[in-house]
XYZ file of N, CA and C in Angstrom:
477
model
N -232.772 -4.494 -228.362
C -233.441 -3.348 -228.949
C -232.646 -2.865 -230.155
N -233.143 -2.413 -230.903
C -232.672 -1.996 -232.304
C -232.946 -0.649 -232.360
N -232.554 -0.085 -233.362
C -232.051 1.573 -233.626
C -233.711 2.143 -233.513
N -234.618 1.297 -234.579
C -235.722 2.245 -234.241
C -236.799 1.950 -232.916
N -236.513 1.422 -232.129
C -236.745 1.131 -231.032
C -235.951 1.779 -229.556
N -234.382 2.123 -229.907
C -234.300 3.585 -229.126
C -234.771 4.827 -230.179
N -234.748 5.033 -231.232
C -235.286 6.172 -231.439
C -236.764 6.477 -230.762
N -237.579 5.771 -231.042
C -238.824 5.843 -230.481
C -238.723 6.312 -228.767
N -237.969 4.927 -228.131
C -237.989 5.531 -226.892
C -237.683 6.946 -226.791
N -236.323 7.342 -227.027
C -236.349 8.471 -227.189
C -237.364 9.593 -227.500
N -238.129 9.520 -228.323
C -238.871 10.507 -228.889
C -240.049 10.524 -227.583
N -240.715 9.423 -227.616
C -241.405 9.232 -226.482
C -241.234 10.086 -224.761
N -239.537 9.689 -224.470
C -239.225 10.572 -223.056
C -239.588 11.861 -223.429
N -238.970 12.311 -224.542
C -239.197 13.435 -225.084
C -240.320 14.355 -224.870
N -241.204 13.416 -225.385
C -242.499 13.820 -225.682
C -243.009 14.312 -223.667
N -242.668 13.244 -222.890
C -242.668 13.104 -221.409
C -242.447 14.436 -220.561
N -241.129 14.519 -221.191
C -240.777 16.216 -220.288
C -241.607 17.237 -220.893
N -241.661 17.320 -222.216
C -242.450 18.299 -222.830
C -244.064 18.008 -222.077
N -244.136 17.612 -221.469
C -245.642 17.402 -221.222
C -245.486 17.736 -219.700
N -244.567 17.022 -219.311
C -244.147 17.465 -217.867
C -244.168 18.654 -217.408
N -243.036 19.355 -218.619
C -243.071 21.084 -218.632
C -244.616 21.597 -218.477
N -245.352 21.354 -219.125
C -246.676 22.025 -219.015
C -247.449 21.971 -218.160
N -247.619 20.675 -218.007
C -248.138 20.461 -216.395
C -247.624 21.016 -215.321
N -245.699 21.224 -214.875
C -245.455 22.231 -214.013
C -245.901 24.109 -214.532
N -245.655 24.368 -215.397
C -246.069 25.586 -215.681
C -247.566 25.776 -215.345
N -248.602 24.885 -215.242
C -250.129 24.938 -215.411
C -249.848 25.243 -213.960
N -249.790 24.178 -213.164
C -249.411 24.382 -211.496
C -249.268 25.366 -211.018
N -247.762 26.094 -211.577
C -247.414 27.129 -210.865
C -248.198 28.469 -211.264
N -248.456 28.511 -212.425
C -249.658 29.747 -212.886
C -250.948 29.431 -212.350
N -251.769 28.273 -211.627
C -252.985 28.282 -210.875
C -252.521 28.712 -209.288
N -251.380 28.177 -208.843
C -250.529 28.545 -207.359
C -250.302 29.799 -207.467
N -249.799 30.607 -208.312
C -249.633 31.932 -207.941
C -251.199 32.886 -208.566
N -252.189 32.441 -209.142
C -252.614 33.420 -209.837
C -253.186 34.589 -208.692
N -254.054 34.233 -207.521
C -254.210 34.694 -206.638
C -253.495 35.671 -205.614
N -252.001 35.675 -205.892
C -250.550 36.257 -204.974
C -250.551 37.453 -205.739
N -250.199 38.774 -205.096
C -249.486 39.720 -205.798
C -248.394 40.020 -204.987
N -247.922 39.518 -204.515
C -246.749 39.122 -203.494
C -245.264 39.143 -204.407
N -244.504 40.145 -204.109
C -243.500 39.639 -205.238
C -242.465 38.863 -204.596
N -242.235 38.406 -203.255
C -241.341 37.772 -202.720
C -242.087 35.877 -203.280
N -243.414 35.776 -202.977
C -243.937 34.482 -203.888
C -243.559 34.200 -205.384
N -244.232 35.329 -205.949
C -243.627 35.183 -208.007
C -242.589 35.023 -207.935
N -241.172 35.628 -207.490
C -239.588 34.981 -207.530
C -239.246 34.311 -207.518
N -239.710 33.548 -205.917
C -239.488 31.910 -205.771
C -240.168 30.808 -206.875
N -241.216 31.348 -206.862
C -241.784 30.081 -207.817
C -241.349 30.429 -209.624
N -241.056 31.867 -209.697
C -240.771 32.003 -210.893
C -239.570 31.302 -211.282
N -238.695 31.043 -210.395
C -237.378 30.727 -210.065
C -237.479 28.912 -210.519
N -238.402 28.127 -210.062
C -239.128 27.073 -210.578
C -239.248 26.965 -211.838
N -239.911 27.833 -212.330
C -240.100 27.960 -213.678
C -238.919 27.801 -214.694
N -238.001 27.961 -214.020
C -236.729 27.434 -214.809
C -236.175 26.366 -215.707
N -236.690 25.345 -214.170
C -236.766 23.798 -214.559
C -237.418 23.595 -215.508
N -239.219 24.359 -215.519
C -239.917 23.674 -216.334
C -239.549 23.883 -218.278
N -238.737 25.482 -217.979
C -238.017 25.820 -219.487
C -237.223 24.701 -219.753
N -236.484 24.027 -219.093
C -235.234 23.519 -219.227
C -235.847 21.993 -219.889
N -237.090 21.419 -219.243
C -237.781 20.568 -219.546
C -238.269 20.747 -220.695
N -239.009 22.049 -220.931
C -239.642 22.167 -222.149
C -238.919 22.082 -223.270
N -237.476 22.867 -223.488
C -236.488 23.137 -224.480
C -236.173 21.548 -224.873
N -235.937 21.365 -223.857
C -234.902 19.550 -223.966
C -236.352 18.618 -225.342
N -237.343 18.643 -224.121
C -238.281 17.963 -224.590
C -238.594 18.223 -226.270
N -238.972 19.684 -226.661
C -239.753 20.113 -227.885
C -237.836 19.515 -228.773
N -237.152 19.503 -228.187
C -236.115 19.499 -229.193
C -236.244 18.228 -229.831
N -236.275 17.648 -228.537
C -236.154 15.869 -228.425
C -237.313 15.575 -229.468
N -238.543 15.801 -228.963
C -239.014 14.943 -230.033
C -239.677 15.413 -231.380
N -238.687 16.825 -231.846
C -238.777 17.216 -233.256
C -237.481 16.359 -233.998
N -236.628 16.310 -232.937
C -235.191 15.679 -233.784
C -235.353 14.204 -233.837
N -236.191 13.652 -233.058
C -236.544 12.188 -232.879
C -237.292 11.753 -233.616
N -238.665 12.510 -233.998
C -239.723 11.887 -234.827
C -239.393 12.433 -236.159
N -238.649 13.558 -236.347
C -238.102 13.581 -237.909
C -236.889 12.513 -238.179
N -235.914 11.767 -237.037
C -235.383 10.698 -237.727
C -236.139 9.467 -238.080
N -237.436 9.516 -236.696
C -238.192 8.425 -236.937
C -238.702 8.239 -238.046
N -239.074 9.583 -238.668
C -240.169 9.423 -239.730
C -239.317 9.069 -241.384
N -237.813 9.439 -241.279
C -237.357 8.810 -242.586
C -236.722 7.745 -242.184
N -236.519 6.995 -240.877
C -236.124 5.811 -240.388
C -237.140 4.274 -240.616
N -238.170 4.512 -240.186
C -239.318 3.786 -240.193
C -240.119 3.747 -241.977
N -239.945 2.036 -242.179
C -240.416 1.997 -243.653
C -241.850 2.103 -243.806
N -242.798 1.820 -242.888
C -244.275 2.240 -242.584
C -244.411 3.608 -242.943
N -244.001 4.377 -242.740
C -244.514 6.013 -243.224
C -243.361 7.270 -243.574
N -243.600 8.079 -244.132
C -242.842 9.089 -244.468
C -243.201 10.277 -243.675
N -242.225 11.215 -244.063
C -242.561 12.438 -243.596
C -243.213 13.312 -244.493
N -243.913 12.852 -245.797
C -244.681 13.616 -245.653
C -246.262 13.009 -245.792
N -246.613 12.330 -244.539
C -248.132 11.368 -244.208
C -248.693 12.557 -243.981
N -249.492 12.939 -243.685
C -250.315 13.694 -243.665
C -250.648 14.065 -241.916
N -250.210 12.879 -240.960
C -250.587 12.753 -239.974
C -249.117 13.653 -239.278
N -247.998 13.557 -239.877
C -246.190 13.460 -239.643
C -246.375 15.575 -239.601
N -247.251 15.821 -241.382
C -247.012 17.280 -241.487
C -247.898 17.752 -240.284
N -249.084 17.082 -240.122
C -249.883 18.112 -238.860
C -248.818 17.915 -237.955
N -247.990 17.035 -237.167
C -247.488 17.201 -235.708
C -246.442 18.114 -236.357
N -246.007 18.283 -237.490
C -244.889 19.473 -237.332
C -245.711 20.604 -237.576
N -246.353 20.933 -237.838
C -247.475 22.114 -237.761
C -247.524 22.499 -236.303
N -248.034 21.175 -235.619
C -248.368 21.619 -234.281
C -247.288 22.084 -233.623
N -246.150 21.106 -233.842
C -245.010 21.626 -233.260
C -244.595 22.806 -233.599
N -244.542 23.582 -234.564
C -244.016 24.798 -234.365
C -245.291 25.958 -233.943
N -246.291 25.772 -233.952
C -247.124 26.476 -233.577
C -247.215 26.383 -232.331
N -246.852 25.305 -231.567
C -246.566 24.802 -229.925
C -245.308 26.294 -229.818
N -244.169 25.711 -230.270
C -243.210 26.600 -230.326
C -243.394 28.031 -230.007
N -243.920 28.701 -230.737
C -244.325 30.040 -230.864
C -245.555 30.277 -229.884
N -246.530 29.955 -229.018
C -247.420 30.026 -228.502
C -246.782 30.257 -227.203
N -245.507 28.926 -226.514
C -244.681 28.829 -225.653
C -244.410 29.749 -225.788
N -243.450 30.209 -226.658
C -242.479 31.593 -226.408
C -242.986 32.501 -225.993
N -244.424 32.701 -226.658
C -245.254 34.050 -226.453
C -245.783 34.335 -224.776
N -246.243 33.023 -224.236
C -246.618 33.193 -223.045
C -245.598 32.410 -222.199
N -244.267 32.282 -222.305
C -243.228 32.171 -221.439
C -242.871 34.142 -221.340
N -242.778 34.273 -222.464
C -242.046 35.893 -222.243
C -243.156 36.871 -221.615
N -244.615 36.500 -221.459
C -245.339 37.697 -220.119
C -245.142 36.852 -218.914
N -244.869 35.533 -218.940
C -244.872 35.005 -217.785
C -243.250 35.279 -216.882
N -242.476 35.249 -218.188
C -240.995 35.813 -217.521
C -241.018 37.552 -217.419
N -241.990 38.067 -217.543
C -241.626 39.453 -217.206
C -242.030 39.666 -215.891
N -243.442 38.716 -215.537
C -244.060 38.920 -214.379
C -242.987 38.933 -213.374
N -242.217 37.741 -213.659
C -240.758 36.976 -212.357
C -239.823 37.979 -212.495
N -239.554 38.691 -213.512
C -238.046 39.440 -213.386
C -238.608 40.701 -212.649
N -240.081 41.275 -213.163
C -240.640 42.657 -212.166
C -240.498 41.951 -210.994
N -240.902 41.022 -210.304
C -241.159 40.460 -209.027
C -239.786 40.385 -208.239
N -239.432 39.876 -209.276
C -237.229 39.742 -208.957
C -236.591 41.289 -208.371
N -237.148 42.368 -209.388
C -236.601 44.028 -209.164
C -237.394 43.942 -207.852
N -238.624 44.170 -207.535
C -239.286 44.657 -206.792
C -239.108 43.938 -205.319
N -238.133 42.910 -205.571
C -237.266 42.135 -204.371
C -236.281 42.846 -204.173
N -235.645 42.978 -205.040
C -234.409 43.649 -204.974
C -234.310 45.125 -204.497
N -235.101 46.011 -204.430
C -235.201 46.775 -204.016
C -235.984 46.861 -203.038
N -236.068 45.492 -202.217
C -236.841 45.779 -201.084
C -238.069 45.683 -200.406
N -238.718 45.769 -201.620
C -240.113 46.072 -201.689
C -240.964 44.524 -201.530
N -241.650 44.382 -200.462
C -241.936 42.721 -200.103
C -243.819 43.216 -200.298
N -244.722 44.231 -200.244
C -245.745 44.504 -200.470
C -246.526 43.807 -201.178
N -247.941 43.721 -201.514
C -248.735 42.916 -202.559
C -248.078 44.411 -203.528
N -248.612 44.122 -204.889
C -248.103 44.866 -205.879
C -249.215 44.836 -206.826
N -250.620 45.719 -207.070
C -251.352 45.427 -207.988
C -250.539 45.204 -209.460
N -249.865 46.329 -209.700
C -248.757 46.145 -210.869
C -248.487 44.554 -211.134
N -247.863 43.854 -210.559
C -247.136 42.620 -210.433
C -248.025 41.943 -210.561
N -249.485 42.113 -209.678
C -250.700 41.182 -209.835
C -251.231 40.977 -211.599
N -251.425 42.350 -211.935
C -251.752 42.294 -213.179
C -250.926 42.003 -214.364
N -249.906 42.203 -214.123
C -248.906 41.044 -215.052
C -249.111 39.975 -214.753
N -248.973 39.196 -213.858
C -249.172 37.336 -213.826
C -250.519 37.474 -214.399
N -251.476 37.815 -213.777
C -252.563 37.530 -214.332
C -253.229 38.413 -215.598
N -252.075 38.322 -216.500
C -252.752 38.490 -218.129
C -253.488 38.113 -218.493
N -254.515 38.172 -219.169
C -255.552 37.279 -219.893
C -254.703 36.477 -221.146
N -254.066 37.758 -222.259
C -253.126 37.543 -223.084
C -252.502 36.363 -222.713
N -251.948 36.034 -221.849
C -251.042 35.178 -221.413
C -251.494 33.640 -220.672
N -252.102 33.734 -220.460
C -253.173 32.451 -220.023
C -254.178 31.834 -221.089
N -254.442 32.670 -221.963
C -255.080 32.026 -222.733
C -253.979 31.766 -223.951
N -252.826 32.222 -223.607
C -251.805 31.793 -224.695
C -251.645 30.104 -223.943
N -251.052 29.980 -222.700
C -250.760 29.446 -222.126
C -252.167 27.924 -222.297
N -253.063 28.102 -222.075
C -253.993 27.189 -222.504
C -254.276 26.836 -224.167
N -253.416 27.663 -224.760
C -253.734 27.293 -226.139
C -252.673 25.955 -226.301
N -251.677 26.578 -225.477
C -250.345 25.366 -225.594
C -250.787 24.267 -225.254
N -251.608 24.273 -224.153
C -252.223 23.120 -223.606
C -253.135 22.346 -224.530
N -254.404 23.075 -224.918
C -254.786 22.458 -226.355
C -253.870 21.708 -227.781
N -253.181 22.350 -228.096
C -252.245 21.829 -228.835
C -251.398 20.416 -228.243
N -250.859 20.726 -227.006
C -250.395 18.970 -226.951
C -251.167 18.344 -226.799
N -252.318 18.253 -226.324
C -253.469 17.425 -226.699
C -253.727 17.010 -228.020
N -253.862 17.621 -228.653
C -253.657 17.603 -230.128
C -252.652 16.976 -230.765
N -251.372 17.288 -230.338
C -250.349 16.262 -230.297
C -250.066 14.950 -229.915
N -250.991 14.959 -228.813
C -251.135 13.631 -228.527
C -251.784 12.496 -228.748
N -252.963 13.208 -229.374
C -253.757 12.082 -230.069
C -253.550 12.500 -231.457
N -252.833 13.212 -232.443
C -252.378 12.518 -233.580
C -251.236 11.818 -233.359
N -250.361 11.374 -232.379
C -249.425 10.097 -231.946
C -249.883 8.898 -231.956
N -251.324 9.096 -231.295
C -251.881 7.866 -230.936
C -252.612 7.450 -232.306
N -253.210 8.107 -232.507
C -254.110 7.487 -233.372
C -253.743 7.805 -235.024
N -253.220 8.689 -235.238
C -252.307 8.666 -236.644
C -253.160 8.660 -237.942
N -253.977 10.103 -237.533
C -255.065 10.055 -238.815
C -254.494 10.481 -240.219
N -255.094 9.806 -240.600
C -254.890 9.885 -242.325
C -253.926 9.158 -242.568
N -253.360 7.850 -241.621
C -252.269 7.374 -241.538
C -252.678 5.920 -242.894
């Protein structure tokens, strides 16, 4: 194997966890949407960790991967037309994440206090934070977008 052949791999795993991440986040926001339980949101918010840890690694991986790929590889540049949309997407991925990681991490840290002090009750409060609208439809926008990401990988329009 040659250099641009681990880069690729690379970018590829990359691409893997970042997708991974979403799919656990989708999971655990359809598993809890129903709970206003704050001893449930903790634990699984607590989950949600991993899937940050996945997501961070991943979005890093394959912005730092496909921007070496793209001045590595003599087939195309970075600026194809196909190269600027996935960095478009990617930072608009970026910012969409953040937006609906931070109502989704407020839901877990209220759920976290409201452990901590004891309090094991359903919690309409707590209910209506997880289940934001704001935040789910942020959360499905992300989802749209790697889709989007994924088939300008594959298919590489305007390539």
């Amino acid at each position: 194997m040659d250099t641009h052949d681990w880069l690729l791999f690379l970018h590829m795993l990359s691409a893997f966890a970042l997708v991974g991440a979403e799919v656990l986040f989708t999971f655990l926001i359809f598993w809890l949407w129903r709970t206003d339980v704050p001893g449930e949101i903790a634990r699984v918010s607590d989950i949600s960790k991993l899937g940050s840890a996945l997501g961070g690694i991943g979005a890093g991986g394959v912005l730092v991967f496909g921007v070496i790929l793209a001045f590595e590889a003599d087939s195309y540049a970075i600026w194809d037309a196909w190269i600027v949309f996935a960095l478009i997407l990617w930072f608009l991925f970026a910012e969409v994440g953040r937006r609906s990681g931070k109502a989704y991490d407020a839901a877990g840290a209220r759920a976290r206090a409201l452990v901590a002090e004891g309090r094991s009750e359903p919690s309409a409060e707590l209910g209506a934070m997880f289940r934001s609208s704001t935040a789910l439809q942020l959360h499905l926008a992300s989802l749209v977008i790697i889709v989007l990401f994924l088939l300008d990988m594959t298919f590489k329009p305007w390539a």
